[in-house]
Short mmCIF file of C-alpha atoms in Angstrom, two decimals:
data_model
loop_
_atom_site.label_atom_id
_atom_site.label_comp_id
_atom_site.label_asym_id
_atom_site.label_seq_id
_atom_site.Cartn_x
_atom_site.Cartn_y
_atom_site.Cartn_z
CA MET Q 310 97.43 116.02 132.00
CA GLY Q 311 94.91 113.20 132.23
CA MET Q 312 97.23 111.40 134.63
CA PHE Q 313 96.37 113.79 137.49
CA SER Q 314 92.68 114.44 136.78
CA GLY Q 315 89.86 112.34 138.16
CA PRO Q 316 88.87 111.43 141.72
CA TRP Q 317 91.66 110.79 144.26
CA THR Q 318 90.70 107.40 145.63
CA TRP Q 319 92.84 105.60 148.21
CA ARG Q 320 94.02 103.11 145.56
CA ARG Q 321 95.15 105.92 143.34
CA VAL Q 322 97.09 107.64 146.13
CA LYS Q 323 98.78 104.31 146.91
CA SER Q 324 99.73 103.77 143.26
CA PHE Q 325 101.25 107.22 143.00
CA SER Q 326 103.28 106.65 146.19
CA TYR Q 327 104.70 103.42 144.77
CA LEU Q 328 105.57 105.27 141.58
CA ALA Q 329 107.28 108.03 143.55
CA LEU Q 330 109.20 105.48 145.63
CA ALA Q 331 110.41 103.63 142.55
CA PHE Q 332 111.40 106.88 140.85
CA ASN Q 333 113.35 108.13 143.87
CA THR Q 334 115.09 104.78 144.41
CA ARG Q 335 116.15 104.83 140.79
CA GLN Q 336 117.54 108.37 141.08
CA LEU Q 337 119.47 107.43 144.26
CA ARG Q 338 120.91 104.32 142.58
CA ARG Q 339 122.06 106.40 139.64
CA LEU Q 340 123.61 108.94 142.00
CA PHE Q 341 125.61 106.44 144.06
CA LEU Q 342 126.29 103.63 141.57
CA GLY Q 343 126.92 105.80 138.49
CA ARG Q 344 127.86 103.67 135.51
CA ARG Q 345 127.65 100.44 137.50
CA ASP Q 346 123.84 100.77 137.47
CA ASP Q 347 122.66 98.87 134.39
CA GLY Q 348 119.09 100.14 134.51
CA GLY Q 349 117.63 96.83 135.64
CA LEU Q 350 119.11 94.79 132.79
CA SER Q 351 120.70 92.25 135.13
CA ARG Q 352 117.43 91.76 136.98
CA PHE Q 353 115.58 91.41 133.66
CA LEU Q 354 118.03 88.77 132.46
CA GLU Q 355 117.79 86.94 135.79
CA ASN Q 356 114.04 86.70 135.35
CA PHE Q 357 113.72 86.06 131.63
CA SER Q 358 116.92 84.48 130.24
CA ALA Q 359 115.59 81.06 131.31
CA GLU Q 360 112.77 81.62 128.81
CA GLY Q 361 115.18 82.50 126.02
CA MET Q 362 114.39 86.23 126.05
CA THR Q 363 117.93 87.52 125.71
CA PRO Q 364 119.09 90.70 124.00
CA LEU Q 365 120.11 90.34 120.34
CA ASP Q 366 123.39 91.59 118.97
CA ALA Q 367 123.53 93.55 115.73
CA ALA Q 368 123.94 90.47 113.51
CA GLN Q 369 121.05 88.70 115.21
CA THR Q 370 118.85 91.78 114.85
CA GLU Q 371 119.63 91.79 111.13
CA HIS Q 372 118.70 88.13 111.02
CA VAL Q 373 115.36 88.65 112.79
CA LEU Q 374 114.53 91.51 110.42
CA ALA Q 375 115.28 89.21 107.48
CA LEU Q 376 112.98 86.56 108.92
CA THR Q 377 110.16 89.03 109.58
CA ARG Q 378 110.13 90.04 105.92
CA CYS Q 379 107.87 87.01 105.40
CA THR Q 380 104.54 88.17 103.96
CA TYR Q 381 102.77 84.82 104.31
CA CYS Q 382 102.44 84.53 100.52
CA GLY Q 383 103.10 80.79 100.73
CA LEU Q 384 105.14 80.49 97.52
CA CYS Q 385 107.72 78.42 99.43
CA GLU Q 386 105.02 75.79 99.99
CA THR Q 387 104.24 75.52 96.28
CA VAL Q 388 107.79 74.47 95.38
CA CYS Q 389 108.59 72.26 98.38
CA PRO Q 390 108.49 68.60 97.33
CA LEU Q 391 108.26 67.33 100.90
CA PRO Q 392 104.93 66.25 102.40
CA LEU Q 393 103.14 68.76 104.60
CA ASP Q 394 104.35 67.49 107.98
CA ARG Q 395 107.97 67.32 106.86
CA TRP Q 396 108.43 70.86 105.60
CA PRO Q 397 111.54 72.66 106.56
CA ALA Q 398 110.45 75.39 108.91
CA PHE Q 399 109.41 78.31 106.84
CA ALA Q 400 109.08 81.84 108.00
CA ARG Q 401 105.59 81.51 109.40
CA ALA Q 402 107.10 79.02 111.78
CA LEU Q 403 108.58 81.92 113.74
CA GLU Q 404 105.21 82.00 115.45
CA HIS Q 405 105.52 78.31 116.19
CA SER Q 406 109.21 78.28 117.01
CA ARG Q 407 108.92 75.04 118.96
CA HIS Q 408 108.34 73.27 115.66
CA ALA Q 409 110.98 75.32 113.88
CA ALA Q 410 113.57 74.17 116.38
CA ALA Q 411 113.30 70.67 114.97
CA ASP Q 412 116.07 69.92 112.48
CA LEU Q 413 115.46 70.09 108.78
CA PRO Q 414 114.06 66.69 107.82
CA PRO Q 415 116.69 64.28 106.45
CA SER Q 416 114.95 64.20 103.06
CA CYS Q 417 115.45 67.96 102.63
CA PRO Q 418 118.61 67.99 100.50
CA PRO Q 419 121.09 70.81 101.16
CA GLU Q 420 121.37 71.69 97.47
CA CYS Q 421 117.59 72.10 97.09
CA ARG Q 422 117.06 75.76 97.80
CA GLN Q 423 113.88 76.15 95.76
CA CYS Q 424 111.97 77.70 98.66
CA GLU Q 425 114.61 80.40 99.11
CA ALA Q 426 114.91 80.99 95.36
CA ILE Q 427 111.20 81.70 94.93
CA CYS Q 428 110.73 83.82 98.06
CA PRO Q 429 109.87 87.33 96.78
CA THR Q 430 111.15 88.99 99.95
CA GLY Q 431 114.34 86.93 100.28
CA VAL Q 432 113.77 85.29 103.65
CA PRO Q 433 116.69 82.94 104.54
CA LEU Q 434 114.21 80.10 105.09
CA ARG Q 435 116.57 77.23 105.68
CA GLU Q 436 118.48 79.05 108.40
CA ILE Q 437 115.45 79.34 110.66
CA PRO Q 438 115.84 76.04 112.57
CA ALA Q 439 119.48 76.72 113.41
CA PHE Q 440 118.63 80.31 114.44
CA VAL Q 441 115.77 79.25 116.69
CA ARG Q 442 117.89 76.57 118.31
CA ARG Q 443 120.70 79.02 119.03
CA GLN Q 444 118.36 81.35 120.86
CA MET U 1435 134.56 92.96 77.85
CA SER U 1436 132.81 94.65 74.96
CA ALA U 1437 133.57 98.30 74.24
CA CYS U 1438 129.98 99.42 74.73
CA PRO U 1439 128.55 98.61 78.17
CA PRO U 1440 125.02 97.14 78.18
CA VAL U 1441 121.82 98.55 79.60
CA PHE U 1442 121.17 96.97 82.99
CA VAL U 1443 117.60 96.29 84.04
CA LEU U 1444 117.38 95.69 87.78
CA GLY U 1445 114.45 93.41 88.58
CA ALA U 1446 112.81 90.55 86.69
CA GLY U 1447 109.17 91.24 87.47
CA LEU U 1448 106.62 92.52 85.00
CA ALA U 1449 108.11 96.01 84.55
CA GLY U 1450 111.71 94.78 84.29
CA THR U 1451 110.83 92.04 81.81
CA VAL U 1452 108.71 94.29 79.58
CA ALA U 1453 111.51 96.90 79.58
CA ALA U 1454 114.24 94.34 78.85
CA CYS U 1455 112.34 92.53 76.10
CA ARG U 1456 111.33 95.80 74.45
CA LEU U 1457 114.98 96.96 74.54
CA ALA U 1458 116.08 93.66 72.99
CA ALA U 1459 113.41 94.06 70.31
CA ARG U 1460 114.84 97.51 69.54
CA GLY U 1461 118.34 96.01 69.23
CA VAL U 1462 119.82 97.46 72.43
CA PRO U 1463 122.23 95.14 74.32
CA VAL U 1464 120.54 94.51 77.68
CA ARG U 1465 121.08 92.38 80.79
CA VAL U 1466 118.59 91.71 83.57
CA ILE U 1467 119.90 91.35 87.11
CA ALA U 1468 117.59 89.86 89.75
CA ASP U 1469 117.98 87.51 92.66
CA ARG U 1470 114.34 86.56 93.24
CA PRO U 1471 110.93 86.81 91.60
CA GLY U 1472 109.08 90.11 91.50
CA ALA U 1473 105.75 90.76 93.14
CA SER U 1474 104.23 89.65 89.84
CA ALA U 1475 104.68 86.10 91.19
CA LEU U 1476 101.85 87.04 93.57
CA HIS U 1477 99.51 88.07 90.72
CA GLY U 1478 95.95 86.80 91.19
CA GLY U 1479 95.20 86.25 87.50
CA GLY U 1480 92.95 89.19 86.61
CA TRP U 1481 94.52 92.29 85.09
CA LEU U 1482 93.15 95.72 85.87
CA LEU U 1483 94.83 98.47 83.86
CA GLY U 1484 92.83 101.46 85.05
CA ALA U 1485 94.04 103.76 82.27
CA ALA U 1486 90.87 105.81 82.28
CA GLY U 1487 91.09 106.31 86.03
CA PRO U 1488 93.94 106.14 88.52
CA LEU U 1489 96.79 105.29 86.16
CA ASP U 1490 96.04 108.15 83.80
CA ALA U 1491 95.53 110.54 86.72
CA ALA U 1492 98.89 109.61 88.24
CA TRP U 1493 100.75 109.73 84.97
CA PRO U 1494 99.00 111.71 82.20
CA GLY U 1495 101.21 110.13 79.54
CA ALA U 1496 100.07 106.62 80.40
CA ALA U 1497 97.16 106.32 77.97
CA ARG U 1498 99.43 107.22 75.07
CA HIS U 1499 101.62 104.19 75.82
CA LEU U 1500 98.91 101.85 77.03
CA ASP U 1501 97.80 100.24 73.77
CA ALA U 1502 101.34 99.71 72.54
CA ALA U 1503 102.48 98.36 75.91
CA THR U 1504 99.62 95.88 76.33
CA ALA U 1505 99.90 94.71 72.72
CA PHE U 1506 103.63 94.20 73.21
CA ALA U 1507 103.20 92.39 76.52
CA ARG U 1508 100.39 90.19 75.23
CA ALA U 1509 102.52 89.18 72.26
CA GLY U 1510 105.36 88.30 74.62
CA LEU U 1511 103.19 86.55 77.21
CA GLU U 1512 101.56 84.19 74.75
CA ALA U 1513 101.63 81.50 77.42
CA LEU U 1514 99.03 83.45 79.38
CA ASP U 1515 96.76 83.83 76.35
CA LEU U 1516 95.37 87.14 77.62
CA ARG U 1517 91.97 88.33 76.40
CA ALA U 1518 90.76 91.90 76.58
CA GLY U 1519 87.28 92.79 77.74
CA THR U 1520 85.33 93.75 80.81
CA PHE U 1521 85.12 90.75 83.07
CA VAL U 1522 83.85 90.16 86.57
CA LEU U 1523 85.64 87.01 87.68
CA PRO U 1524 85.29 85.05 90.91
CA ASP U 1525 88.32 84.21 93.00
CA VAL U 1526 88.52 81.05 95.08
CA GLU U 1527 87.26 82.90 98.16
CA GLY U 1528 84.16 84.10 96.37
CA ALA U 1529 85.12 87.76 95.84
CA ARG U 1530 84.16 89.00 92.37
CA ARG U 1531 86.92 91.06 90.84
CA PRO U 1532 86.66 93.42 87.88
CA CYS U 1533 89.32 92.79 85.21
CA GLU U 1534 90.23 94.26 81.84
CA LEU U 1535 92.60 91.52 80.69
CA ALA U 1536 92.22 87.91 81.74
CA PRO U 1537 93.83 84.64 80.70
CA ALA U 1538 91.52 82.43 78.62
CA SER U 1539 91.22 79.93 81.44
CA HIS U 1540 89.66 82.61 83.66
CA ALA U 1541 87.71 84.57 81.06
CA VAL U 1542 85.65 81.58 79.95
CA VAL U 1543 83.32 81.59 82.95
CA ALA U 1544 80.88 84.46 82.54
CA THR U 1545 77.72 82.91 83.95
CA PHE U 1546 77.03 82.35 87.61
CA GLY U 1547 74.06 80.29 88.71
CA PRO U 1548 72.83 76.79 89.48
CA ARG U 1549 73.91 75.45 86.07
CA LEU U 1550 77.57 76.29 86.84
CA GLY U 1551 79.30 73.30 88.39
CA VAL U 1552 81.91 74.37 90.95
CA ILE U 1553 84.53 71.71 91.57
CA ASP U 1554 85.55 70.99 95.16
CA LEU U 1555 88.78 68.97 95.28
CA VAL U 1556 88.02 67.03 98.45
CA PRO U 1557 91.48 65.57 99.27
CA LEU U 1558 93.00 69.06 99.56
CA GLY U 1559 90.75 69.66 102.56
CA HIS U 1560 89.88 73.33 102.00
CA PRO U 1561 86.42 73.67 100.40
CA PHE U 1562 86.36 77.36 99.46
CA ALA U 1563 82.72 78.00 100.31
CA GLY U 1564 82.66 81.47 98.73
CA MET U 1565 83.69 80.10 95.36
CA GLN U 1566 81.15 77.30 95.60
CA ALA U 1567 78.36 79.82 96.16
CA ALA U 1568 78.83 80.83 92.51
CA GLY U 1569 77.08 77.63 91.38
CA THR U 1570 76.39 74.01 92.32
CA PRO U 1571 79.25 72.41 94.29
CA ILE U 1572 80.48 69.10 92.90
CA ALA U 1573 82.79 66.99 95.07
CA VAL U 1574 85.70 65.40 93.19
CA ASP U 1575 88.08 62.86 94.70
CA TRP U 1576 91.33 64.18 93.24
CA PRO U 1577 94.35 64.62 93.53
CA PRO U 1578 95.33 61.16 94.78
CA GLY U 1579 97.88 60.34 97.43
CA PRO U 1580 98.14 60.83 101.19
CA ASP U 1581 100.24 64.01 100.84
CA ALA U 1582 97.51 66.11 99.22
CA PHE U 1583 95.83 67.27 102.40
CA GLY U 1584 96.44 70.95 103.16
CA ARG U 1585 98.32 71.67 99.96
CA SER U 1586 97.58 74.81 97.96
CA PHE U 1587 96.09 74.97 94.47
CA ALA U 1588 99.38 76.47 93.29
CA TYR U 1589 101.23 73.38 94.51
CA VAL U 1590 98.83 71.12 92.58
CA SER U 1591 99.41 73.29 89.50
CA GLN U 1592 103.17 72.81 89.86
CA ARG U 1593 102.74 69.04 90.15
CA ILE U 1594 100.43 68.69 87.15
CA GLU U 1595 102.92 70.77 85.15
CA ALA U 1596 105.69 68.35 86.08
CA GLU U 1597 103.58 65.20 85.64
CA PRO U 1598 100.97 65.80 82.89
CA ALA U 1599 99.78 62.19 83.38
CA LEU U 1600 97.94 63.44 86.48
CA LEU U 1601 95.49 65.14 84.12
CA ASP U 1602 94.10 61.74 83.09
CA GLY U 1603 93.24 61.07 86.72
CA LEU U 1604 91.53 64.48 87.00
CA LEU U 1605 89.56 63.81 83.83
CA ALA U 1606 88.40 60.40 85.09
CA ALA U 1607 87.45 61.88 88.48
CA LEU U 1608 85.53 64.74 86.79
CA ARG U 1609 83.65 62.29 84.55
CA ALA U 1610 82.66 60.18 87.56
CA ALA U 1611 81.53 63.21 89.57
CA LEU U 1612 79.59 64.80 86.69
CA ALA U 1613 77.53 61.63 86.02
CA GLY U 1614 74.46 62.87 87.88
CA HIS U 1615 74.94 66.62 87.39
CA PRO U 1616 73.81 68.33 84.19
CA VAL U 1617 75.92 71.51 84.00
CA ASP U 1618 76.39 74.24 81.38
CA ALA U 1619 79.93 75.13 82.47
CA LEU U 1620 82.56 74.07 84.98
CA LEU U 1621 84.51 76.28 87.38
CA LEU U 1622 87.71 74.73 88.70
CA PRO U 1623 90.14 76.03 91.26
CA PRO U 1624 93.35 77.11 89.47
CA VAL U 1625 95.04 73.70 89.42
CA LEU U 1626 95.60 73.04 85.71
CA GLY U 1627 99.33 73.62 85.55
CA VAL U 1628 101.79 76.46 85.01
CA LEU U 1629 102.76 77.09 81.39
CA ARG U 1630 100.69 74.14 80.15
CA ALA U 1631 97.52 75.26 81.94
CA GLU U 1632 95.78 76.51 78.80
CA ALA U 1633 96.59 73.31 76.85
CA HIS U 1634 95.30 71.24 79.76
CA ARG U 1635 92.12 73.31 79.92
CA ARG U 1636 91.47 72.79 76.20
CA ARG U 1637 91.87 69.06 76.69
CA LEU U 1638 89.25 69.08 79.45
CA VAL U 1639 86.87 71.14 77.26
CA GLU U 1640 87.22 68.65 74.40
CA ALA U 1641 86.80 65.61 76.63
CA LEU U 1642 83.88 66.90 78.71
CA GLY U 1643 82.07 68.93 76.06
CA VAL U 1644 81.36 71.92 78.34
CA PRO U 1645 83.23 75.22 78.85
CA VAL U 1646 85.79 74.85 81.63
CA GLY U 1647 87.23 77.83 83.50
CA GLU U 1648 89.37 78.46 86.52
CA ALA U 1649 88.72 80.86 89.38
CA LEU U 1650 91.23 83.59 90.19
CA ASP U 1651 93.51 82.61 93.04
CA VAL U 1652 94.48 83.95 96.42
CA LEU U 1653 98.02 83.51 97.76
CA PRO U 1654 99.98 81.41 97.01
CA SER U 1655 98.66 82.02 93.55
CA ALA U 1656 98.83 79.64 90.58
CA PRO U 1657 98.28 82.54 88.12
CA GLY U 1658 101.20 84.27 89.84
CA LEU U 1659 103.44 81.26 89.22
CA ARG U 1660 102.23 81.22 85.62
CA LEU U 1661 103.10 84.87 85.17
CA HIS U 1662 106.51 84.34 86.78
CA ALA U 1663 107.22 81.37 84.48
CA ALA U 1664 105.87 83.21 81.42
CA LEU U 1665 108.10 86.23 82.15
CA SER U 1666 111.18 83.99 82.43
CA ALA U 1667 110.24 82.20 79.20
CA TRP U 1668 109.67 85.52 77.43
CA ARG U 1669 113.12 86.80 78.42
CA VAL U 1670 114.71 83.60 77.15
CA ALA U 1671 112.78 83.80 73.86
CA ALA U 1672 113.76 87.45 73.42
CA GLY U 1673 117.43 86.58 73.94
CA VAL U 1674 117.72 88.61 77.14
CA GLU U 1675 120.27 87.24 79.58
CA THR U 1676 119.12 87.11 83.20
CA GLU U 1677 121.78 87.11 85.87
CA THR U 1678 121.05 85.89 89.39
CA ALA U 1679 122.86 88.35 91.59
CA ARG U 1680 122.21 90.92 94.25
CA VAL U 1681 122.94 94.54 93.31
CA THR U 1682 124.13 96.46 96.35
CA ALA U 1683 124.39 99.96 94.88
CA ILE U 1684 123.99 102.08 91.77
CA GLU U 1685 126.95 104.39 91.09
CA LEU U 1686 126.16 107.61 89.22
CA SER U 1687 129.55 108.86 88.06
CA PRO U 1688 130.35 106.95 86.01
CA LEU U 1689 127.05 105.08 85.72
CA GLY U 1690 127.30 101.47 86.88
CA VAL U 1691 125.87 98.83 89.16
CA ARG U 1692 127.78 97.37 92.09
CA ILE U 1693 127.49 93.61 92.67
CA GLY U 1694 129.52 92.61 95.70
CA ASP U 1695 132.96 94.15 95.12
CA ALA U 1696 132.62 94.42 91.35
CA LEU U 1697 131.48 97.60 89.64
CA ARG U 1698 129.86 96.92 86.27
CA PRO U 1699 129.73 99.92 83.91
CA ALA U 1700 126.34 100.54 82.28
CA SER U 1701 125.22 102.75 79.42
CA ALA U 1702 121.83 103.04 81.14
CA VAL U 1703 120.12 101.53 84.18
CA VAL U 1704 116.40 100.77 84.44
CA LEU U 1705 115.35 100.51 88.07
CA ALA U 1706 112.48 97.98 88.25
CA THR U 1707 112.97 96.71 91.78
CA GLY U 1708 109.39 97.00 93.03
CA ARG U 1709 108.25 98.63 96.26
CA TYR U 1710 108.55 97.38 99.84
CA LEU U 1711 107.89 93.69 99.24
CA THR U 1712 110.79 93.04 96.91
CA GLY U 1713 113.17 95.56 98.46
CA GLY U 1714 112.84 98.40 95.92
CA LEU U 1715 112.15 100.60 98.95
CA SER U 1716 113.65 99.73 102.31
CA MET U 1717 111.70 100.28 105.52
CA HIS U 1718 114.42 100.18 108.17
CA PRO U 1719 115.19 102.56 109.74
CA THR U 1720 113.17 104.88 107.47
CA VAL U 1721 111.54 104.55 104.07
CA ALA U 1722 114.28 105.06 101.49
CA GLU U 1723 115.50 103.93 98.10
CA PRO U 1724 118.39 101.65 99.12
CA LEU U 1725 120.52 101.41 95.95
CA ALA U 1726 121.27 105.06 95.25
CA GLY U 1727 119.41 106.93 97.99
CA LEU U 1728 117.13 108.49 95.39
CA PRO U 1729 114.65 111.13 96.58
CA LEU U 1730 111.07 109.89 97.02
CA ALA U 1731 108.05 111.47 95.37
CA VAL U 1732 105.50 111.24 98.18
CA PRO U 1733 106.69 111.90 101.72
CA VAL U 1734 105.85 109.08 104.10
CA ALA U 1735 104.49 109.97 107.54
CA THR U 1736 107.10 109.12 110.12
CA ASN U 1737 104.38 108.49 112.69
CA PRO U 1738 101.08 107.39 111.17
CA LEU U 1739 99.37 107.67 114.55
CA THR U 1740 99.97 111.38 114.94
CA GLU U 1741 99.83 112.44 111.30
CA ALA U 1742 96.31 112.27 109.92
CA ARG U 1743 95.84 109.90 107.01
CA ARG U 1744 95.28 111.92 103.87
CA GLU U 1745 92.24 110.69 101.99
CA GLY U 1746 93.75 111.42 98.60
CA PRO U 1747 92.27 109.27 95.87
CA TYR U 1748 95.33 107.27 94.89
CA ASP U 1749 98.27 109.60 95.35
CA ALA U 1750 99.01 109.63 99.08
CA GLY U 1751 100.30 107.36 101.79
CA PRO U 1752 103.16 104.89 102.10
CA PHE U 1753 101.93 102.78 99.19
CA ALA U 1754 102.02 105.75 96.81
CA THR U 1755 105.63 106.66 97.48
CA GLY U 1756 108.57 105.79 95.28
CA VAL U 1757 111.10 107.50 93.06
CA ARG U 1758 110.10 110.55 91.04
CA VAL U 1759 110.20 110.23 87.23
CA ASP U 1760 109.77 112.64 84.33
CA ALA U 1761 107.79 111.98 81.14
CA ALA U 1762 110.67 109.87 79.75
CA MET U 1763 110.74 107.71 82.93
CA ARG U 1764 114.08 109.28 83.96
CA VAL U 1765 114.57 109.37 87.72
CA CYS U 1766 114.31 113.00 88.95
CA GLY U 1767 115.67 114.74 91.99
CA ALA U 1768 113.68 116.96 94.32
CA ASP U 1769 114.16 119.85 91.86
CA GLY U 1770 112.36 117.93 89.08
CA ARG U 1771 115.51 117.55 86.96
CA PRO U 1772 116.92 114.13 86.01
CA VAL U 1773 119.45 112.72 88.51
CA HIS U 1774 121.41 111.19 85.64
CA ASP U 1775 120.74 111.01 81.89
CA GLY U 1776 120.95 107.21 81.97
CA LEU U 1777 118.95 106.34 85.08
CA TYR U 1778 115.35 105.25 84.45
CA ALA U 1779 112.67 103.64 86.60
CA ALA U 1780 109.56 101.58 85.91
CA GLY U 1781 106.96 99.60 87.81
CA ASP U 1782 106.08 99.78 91.46
CA VAL U 1783 109.27 101.61 92.44
CA VAL U 1784 107.82 104.68 90.71
CA GLY U 1785 105.93 106.87 93.16
CA GLY U 1786 102.72 108.83 92.71
CA LEU U 1787 100.12 106.07 92.52
CA ASP U 1788 98.83 103.92 95.39
CA THR U 1789 98.84 100.61 93.55
CA LEU U 1790 97.15 98.81 96.44
CA THR U 1791 93.94 100.85 96.45
CA SER U 1792 93.93 101.69 92.73
CA ARG U 1793 94.72 98.02 91.94
CA CYS U 1794 96.48 98.84 88.69
CA ALA U 1795 100.04 97.84 89.59
CA SER U 1796 100.20 95.61 86.51
CA GLY U 1797 99.03 98.50 84.32
CA LEU U 1798 101.75 100.74 85.75
CA ALA U 1799 104.36 98.01 85.26
CA LEU U 1800 103.34 97.33 81.64
CA VAL U 1801 103.17 100.95 80.58
CA GLY U 1802 106.18 102.11 82.59
CA GLY U 1803 108.42 99.28 81.41
CA TYR U 1804 107.46 99.90 77.81
CA ALA U 1805 107.91 103.69 78.05
CA ALA U 1806 111.27 103.39 79.82
CA ALA U 1807 112.53 101.00 77.13
CA GLU U 1808 111.40 103.38 74.36
CA ALA U 1809 113.19 106.27 76.08
CA VAL U 1810 116.41 104.27 76.58
CA ALA U 1811 116.33 103.11 72.95
CA ALA U 1812 115.90 106.71 71.81
CA GLN U 1813 118.87 107.75 73.99
CA GLU U 1814 120.99 104.95 72.54
CA GLY U 1815 120.05 106.13 69.04
CA ARG U 1816 118.23 102.94 68.02
#
């Protein structure tokens, strides 16, 4: 148990007391609130929902998994006729979701699905902007 | 609906195409079902077969099929103009890769040194320094247009395929750049087109009077696009129909493939769906074969942090897993007996060989596709 070995400095004693306090508070909340205790979810949402970090439902989880299948092979780029700065967001853009949130450019015709047709892992590329905006 | 159901080949990559075209050549009615390109669209251009090493170790029958399979594939993939030999070819990042088959456009450059002119296409904005170290860099102001910056070589290849007139511009730019540089050979990035690349290269050779070759590519790869296009063209030429659809399951009794709500009866099914990349094996929540839940040959560690990595040569780890096959490429259960008389597998979905470290995925796909087709044809009595 590496957690309890080592010198017992004052800082360490203090940290362990905070841990014990938090643990006991949690147990007491569970005892008295029962099912009404959501394990801190409401406090988490209060802090982070403004930044868009909200829990995903099953369909959204499926969607994120589909998007993360991107292997950065870049084949979508080779078939996209649009100039570089007007690409529809492609899967790498998940890392730059601010850019992905921009609409598909007007010159990206809805019937042109070449990027999706050539993607070896089947990422739903053209749905990324709408997905990012929804979140 | 015809009385005799066709053989379904699932997957249109290298293994699926070789299997389907061989079946068509043997007179077996066959349909390919695929909804996207195989991992062969990511091929770098150099072919390593590895029959003497990893491939033969993983599947002792491989060498027996190898010559027939490569001869058959080379005849079908005429667009790639494959040459056999022992090559060490540079890729655009400067790595030198050993190859046993290479398209003519790659195989032509055998000499590295100061007399090799390495073309740097300046407007693209990515001077691959590693490739240029193979010879003397020569800056060329091509392709034209403000949209070129940042584009990949594969994109330029697609454009020159669509607009062959661009080749005149490249030729003029090369002539201008070569004025003060005496060179013995030219090394280009792979930008010469898709199916017309070899014709374009010959035109440059005639016009410039020196051997012209292309480097192997990194992703997104022009040779990969060429292979993808050549496979499609081969299936068309062989009279194999390719259906764009997503198979959701393989039913075993009776044998058939499920597409949406429809169940299509099959006299045999060749599973050529690839490994993780193309969905032949699913990763969530665990590693599994998603279409029929087939047993996997090499167990995958559920927690790679706690289970020590086995240092097997090429037969361990998550990239060696896949379905188990017998000598006739029939899918086997855990007991080593075929799951169904009509269910075959070929290519990367077959377990037992780590195709990443052994680097002979194309060898496995060629040989496996060919062998599976031979076995199916024998079963069909052709």
